[in-house]
Coordinates of N, CA and C in Angstrom, one line a residue:
M1 N 108.6 142.3 67.5 CA 107.2 141.8 67.8 C 106.7 142.6 68.7
P2 N 105.5 143.3 68.7 CA 104.9 144.0 69.6 C 104.6 143.2 71.0
V3 N 104.5 143.8 72.0 CA 104.3 143.1 73.3 C 102.9 142.4 73.4
T4 N 101.9 143.0 72.8 CA 100.5 142.3 72.7 C 100.6 141.1 71.8
A5 N 101.3 141.0 70.9 CA 101.5 139.8 70.0 C 102.2 138.6 70.7
F6 N 103.1 139.0 71.6 CA 104.0 138.1 72.3 C 102.8 137.4 73.3
G7 N 102.2 138.5 74.1 CA 101.3 138.0 75.1 C 100.2 137.0 74.6
E8 N 99.7 137.4 73.4 CA 98.8 136.5 72.8 C 99.4 135.0 72.4
R9 N 100.6 135.0 72.0 CA 101.3 133.7 71.6 C 101.5 133.0 73.1
V10 N 101.7 133.6 74.1 CA 101.9 132.9 75.4 C 100.5 132.5 75.7
R11 N 99.4 133.1 75.6 CA 98.1 132.7 76.0 C 97.6 131.5 75.1
V12 N 98.0 131.5 73.9 CA 97.7 130.3 73.0 C 98.4 129.2 73.3
Y13 N 99.8 129.4 73.6 CA 100.6 128.3 74.1 C 100.0 127.6 75.3
A14 N 99.7 128.5 76.3 CA 99.2 127.9 77.6 C 97.9 127.2 77.4
R15 N 97.1 127.8 76.5 CA 95.9 127.1 76.3 C 95.9 125.7 75.5
L16 N 97.0 125.6 74.6 CA 97.1 124.4 74.0 C 98.0 123.3 74.7
F17 N 99.0 123.8 75.3 CA 100.0 122.9 75.9 C 99.9 122.6 77.4
L18 N 99.5 123.6 78.3 CA 99.3 123.5 79.6 C 98.3 122.3 80.1
P19 N 97.2 122.2 79.5 CA 96.4 121.1 79.9 C 97.1 119.7 79.7
I20 N 97.9 119.6 78.6 CA 98.6 118.3 78.3 C 99.7 118.1 79.4
K21 N 100.4 119.2 79.8 CA 101.3 119.0 81.0 C 100.7 118.7 82.3
I22 N 99.6 119.4 82.4 CA 98.8 119.0 83.7 C 98.3 117.7 83.7
M23 N 97.7 117.3 82.5 CA 97.3 115.9 82.6 C 98.5 114.9 82.7
G24 N 99.7 115.3 82.1 CA 100.7 114.3 82.3 C 101.2 114.2 83.8
L25 N 101.0 115.4 84.5 CA 101.3 115.3 85.9 C 100.2 114.4 86.7
K26 N 99.0 114.7 86.2 CA 97.9 113.9 87.0 C 98.1 112.4 86.7
Q27 N 98.3 112.1 85.5 CA 98.6 110.6 85.2 C 99.9 110.2 86.0
A28 N 100.8 110.8 86.0 CA 102.0 110.4 86.7 C 101.7 110.1 88.1
F29 N 100.8 111.1 88.9 CA 100.5 110.9 90.2 C 99.6 109.8 90.5
E30 N 98.6 109.6 89.5 CA 97.7 108.5 89.6 C 98.4 107.1 89.5
K31 N 99.4 107.1 88.7 CA 100.4 105.9 88.6 C 101.0 105.5 89.9
Q32 N 101.3 106.5 90.8 CA 102.0 106.2 92.1 C 101.1 105.4 92.8
F33 N 99.8 105.4 92.7 CA 99.0 104.4 93.4 C 99.0 103.0 93.0
E34 N 99.7 102.8 91.9 CA 99.9 101.4 91.3 C 101.3 101.0 91.8
L35 N 102.2 101.8 91.5 CA 103.7 101.5 91.9 C 104.4 102.7 92.3
P36 N 104.2 103.0 93.7 CA 104.9 104.2 94.2 C 106.2 104.2 94.1
T37 N 106.8 105.3 93.5 CA 108.3 105.6 93.6 C 108.5 107.0 93.9
G38 N 109.7 107.4 94.4 CA 110.1 108.8 94.5 C 109.4 109.5 95.5
G39 N 109.5 111.0 95.2 CA 108.8 111.8 96.0 C 107.3 111.8 95.9
L40 N 106.7 111.6 94.7 CA 105.2 111.5 94.5 C 104.7 110.2 95.1
G41 N 105.5 109.2 95.0 CA 105.2 107.9 95.6 C 105.0 107.9 97.2
R42 N 105.9 108.9 97.8 CA 105.8 108.9 99.2 C 104.5 109.7 99.5
L43 N 104.2 110.9 98.6 CA 102.9 111.4 98.9 C 101.9 110.4 98.8
A44 N 101.6 109.6 97.7 CA 100.7 108.7 97.6 C 100.7 107.5 98.7
A45 N 101.8 107.1 99.2 CA 101.9 106.3 100.4 C 101.2 106.9 101.5
W46 N 101.5 108.3 101.9 CA 100.9 109.0 103.0 C 99.3 109.0 102.7
L47 N 98.8 109.4 101.6 CA 97.4 109.4 101.2 C 96.8 108.1 101.6
M48 N 97.4 107.0 101.0 CA 96.8 105.7 101.2 C 96.7 105.3 102.6
S49 N 97.9 105.7 103.3 CA 97.9 105.3 104.8 C 96.8 106.0 105.5
V50 N 96.6 107.4 105.2 CA 95.5 108.1 105.9 C 94.1 107.7 105.5
S51 N 93.9 107.5 104.3 CA 92.6 107.0 103.8 C 92.2 105.6 104.2
N52 N 93.2 104.7 104.4 CA 92.7 103.3 104.7 C 92.9 102.9 106.2
K53 N 93.2 103.9 107.0 CA 93.1 103.6 108.6 C 91.9 102.8 109.1
E54 N 90.9 103.4 108.7 CA 89.5 102.8 109.3 C 89.5 101.5 108.6
K55 N 89.6 101.3 107.2 CA 89.4 100.0 106.7 C 90.5 98.9 107.3
N56 N 91.7 99.4 107.5 CA 92.6 98.5 107.9 C 92.2 98.0 109.3
Q57 N 91.7 98.8 110.2 CA 91.3 98.4 111.6 C 90.2 97.5 111.5
W58 N 89.1 97.7 110.6 CA 88.1 96.9 110.3 C 88.6 95.5 110.0
L59 N 89.5 95.4 109.1 CA 90.0 94.2 108.6 C 90.7 93.4 109.7
I60 N 91.6 94.1 110.5 CA 92.1 93.5 111.7 C 91.3 92.9 112.6
D61 N 90.1 93.6 112.9 CA 89.2 93.1 113.8 C 88.4 92.0 113.3
K62 N 88.2 91.8 112.0 CA 87.4 90.8 111.5 C 88.4 89.5 111.3
L63 N 89.7 89.6 111.3 CA 90.5 88.4 111.1 C 90.5 87.4 112.2
N64 N 90.0 87.8 113.5 CA 89.9 86.9 114.7 C 91.2 86.1 114.8
L65 N 92.3 87.0 114.9 CA 93.6 86.4 115.2 C 93.9 85.5 116.3
E66 N 94.5 84.3 116.2 CA 95.0 83.6 117.2 C 96.5 83.8 117.3
P67 N 97.1 83.6 118.5 CA 98.5 83.9 118.8 C 99.5 83.1 117.9
S68 N 99.0 82.0 117.4 CA 99.9 81.1 116.7 C 99.5 81.1 115.1
H69 N 98.8 82.1 114.7 CA 98.4 82.2 113.2 C 99.6 82.6 112.4
Q70 N 99.6 82.1 111.1 CA 100.6 82.4 110.2 C 99.9 83.3 109.3
V71 N 100.2 84.5 108.9 CA 99.6 85.4 108.2 C 100.2 85.8 107.0
L72 N 99.7 86.1 105.8 CA 100.4 86.6 104.5 C 99.5 87.9 104.2
E73 N 100.3 89.0 104.1 CA 99.6 90.3 103.5 C 100.2 90.4 102.1
I74 N 99.4 90.5 101.1 CA 99.9 90.8 99.7 C 99.4 92.3 99.5
G75 N 100.5 93.0 99.2 CA 100.4 94.4 98.9 C 100.3 95.1 100.3
Y76 N 101.3 95.1 101.1 CA 101.4 95.6 102.6 C 101.6 97.2 102.5
G77 N 101.9 97.9 101.4 CA 102.1 99.3 101.5 C 102.9 99.8 102.4
T78 N 102.6 100.6 103.3 CA 103.5 101.2 104.4 C 103.7 100.2 105.5
G79 N 103.1 99.1 105.6 CA 103.3 98.0 106.7 C 102.6 98.4 107.9
E80 N 101.5 99.3 107.9 CA 100.8 99.6 109.1 C 100.0 98.3 109.6
V81 N 99.4 97.5 108.7 CA 98.5 96.4 109.2 C 99.6 95.4 109.6
I82 N 100.6 95.0 109.1 CA 101.7 94.2 109.5 C 102.3 94.6 110.9
D83 N 102.5 95.9 111.1 CA 102.9 96.5 112.4 C 102.0 96.2 113.5
Q84 N 100.6 96.3 113.1 CA 99.6 96.1 114.2 C 99.4 94.7 114.5
I85 N 99.5 93.8 113.6 CA 99.2 92.4 113.7 C 100.3 91.6 114.5
A86 N 101.6 92.1 114.2 CA 102.7 91.3 114.7 C 102.7 91.2 116.3
P87 N 102.3 92.3 117.0 CA 102.3 92.0 118.3 C 101.2 91.0 119.0
R88 N 100.3 90.7 118.1 CA 99.2 89.8 118.6 C 99.7 88.2 118.4
L89 N 100.8 88.1 117.5 CA 101.1 86.8 117.2 C 102.3 86.3 118.0
S90 N 102.0 85.9 119.5 CA 103.1 85.5 120.3 C 104.0 84.2 119.7
S91 N 103.3 83.3 119.1 CA 104.1 82.2 118.5 C 103.8 82.1 117.1
G92 N 103.1 83.1 116.4 CA 102.8 83.1 114.9 C 103.8 83.9 114.3
F93 N 103.4 84.2 113.0 CA 104.3 84.8 112.2 C 103.5 85.5 111.0
I94 N 104.0 86.7 110.6 CA 103.3 87.5 109.5 C 104.2 87.8 108.5
A95 N 104.1 87.5 107.2 CA 104.9 87.9 106.0 C 104.2 88.8 105.1
G96 N 104.8 89.5 104.4 CA 104.2 90.4 103.5 C 105.0 90.5 102.2
I97 N 104.3 90.8 101.0 CA 104.9 91.1 99.8 C 104.4 92.2 99.2
D98 N 105.1 93.0 98.6 CA 104.8 94.2 97.8 C 105.5 94.3 96.6
H99 N 105.1 94.9 95.7 CA 105.9 94.9 94.3 C 106.6 96.5 94.3
S100 N 106.4 97.3 95.2 CA 107.0 98.5 95.3 C 108.3 98.6 96.1
Q101 N 109.5 99.0 95.7 CA 110.5 99.0 96.4 C 110.4 100.2 97.5
L102 N 109.8 101.3 97.1 CA 109.6 102.3 98.1 C 108.7 101.9 99.2
M103 N 107.7 101.1 99.0 CA 106.7 100.5 100.1 C 107.5 99.6 101.0
Y104 N 108.6 98.6 100.3 CA 109.4 98.0 101.0 C 110.1 98.7 102.0
E105 N 110.8 99.8 101.5 CA 111.6 100.6 102.3 C 110.9 101.3 103.6
I106 N 109.6 101.7 103.3 CA 108.8 102.5 104.3 C 108.5 101.3 105.4
A107 N 108.0 100.1 104.8 CA 107.4 99.2 105.8 C 108.6 98.5 106.5
A108 N 109.8 98.6 106.0 CA 111.0 97.9 106.7 C 111.3 98.7 107.8
K109 N 111.1 100.0 107.7 CA 111.6 100.9 108.7 C 110.6 100.8 109.9
R110 N 109.2 100.7 109.5 CA 108.3 100.6 110.5 C 108.2 99.3 111.3
T111 N 108.5 98.4 110.6 CA 108.4 97.1 111.3 C 109.8 96.4 111.7
E112 N 110.8 97.2 112.0 CA 112.2 96.8 112.2 C 112.2 95.9 113.5
A113 N 111.6 96.5 114.6 CA 111.7 95.6 115.8 C 111.0 94.3 115.6
H114 N 109.9 94.2 114.9 CA 109.3 93.0 114.7 C 110.1 92.1 113.9
R115 N 110.8 92.5 112.9 CA 111.6 91.7 112.0 C 112.9 91.2 112.8
A116 N 113.4 92.1 113.8 CA 114.6 91.7 114.6 C 114.0 90.5 115.5
N117 N 112.7 90.5 115.8 CA 112.4 89.4 116.7 C 111.7 88.2 115.9
N118 N 112.0 88.1 114.6 CA 111.4 87.0 113.7 C 110.0 86.9 113.6
K119 N 109.3 88.0 114.0 CA 107.8 87.9 114.0 C 107.3 88.3 112.6
V120 N 108.1 89.1 111.9 CA 107.7 89.6 110.4 C 108.8 89.5 109.6
A121 N 108.4 89.1 108.2 CA 109.4 88.9 107.1 C 108.6 89.8 105.9
L122 N 109.4 90.6 105.4 CA 108.9 91.6 104.3 C 109.7 91.1 103.0
H123 N 108.9 91.0 102.0 CA 109.6 90.7 100.6 C 109.2 91.7 99.6
W124 N 110.1 91.9 98.7 CA 109.7 92.8 97.5 C 109.8 92.1 96.3
G125 N 108.7 92.2 95.6 CA 108.5 91.5 94.4 C 107.2 91.1 94.0
D126 N 106.9 90.1 93.0 CA 105.4 89.8 92.8 C 105.1 88.6 93.5
V127 N 103.8 88.5 93.6 CA 103.4 87.4 94.6 C 103.8 85.9 94.2
W128 N 104.1 85.6 93.0 CA 104.5 84.3 92.3 C 106.0 84.1 92.9
G129 N 106.6 85.1 93.4 CA 108.0 84.7 93.8 C 108.2 84.6 95.3
I130 N 107.2 84.7 96.1 CA 107.2 84.5 97.5 C 107.7 83.2 97.9
P131 N 108.6 83.1 98.9 CA 109.4 81.9 99.2 C 108.6 81.1 100.3
Y132 N 107.5 80.7 100.1 CA 106.7 79.9 101.1 C 106.0 78.8 100.3
S133 N 105.8 77.7 100.9 CA 105.0 76.7 100.2 C 103.5 77.1 100.1
T134 N 102.9 76.5 99.3 CA 101.3 76.9 99.2 C 100.6 76.6 100.3
D135 N 101.0 75.8 101.3 CA 100.2 75.4 102.4 C 100.8 76.1 103.8
Y136 N 101.6 76.8 103.6 CA 102.3 77.7 104.7 C 101.4 78.4 105.5
F137 N 100.5 79.2 104.8 CA 99.6 80.2 105.5 C 98.3 79.6 105.5

């Protein structure tokens, strides 16, 4: 086979199949924002953390927390909001649940000191399995 024919086949292959492979990667990355796992999940977690900083601070400011409040965060991600709220709850408590094992691991590391002081409880699973009564929070 002449080199030019081989080169043409490579170009045809690239035109036909490369967009599919790239789209697959794009879809795989987008899926990480729904249920982060692995290395791409860590990247998605970092991106969400950076892009949500301002929104998270706005949320915390609007909560008007009292030291005795019981707080539940559904979908705590990297645990930044929990980590910021916990010190404000001198006699209160904050729990969180997330369906991503990776987010659980990241948040557990971030909130280790608060969990040791029984100010924070992290759970991994869906919201229907959270171990609190309906009137706890």
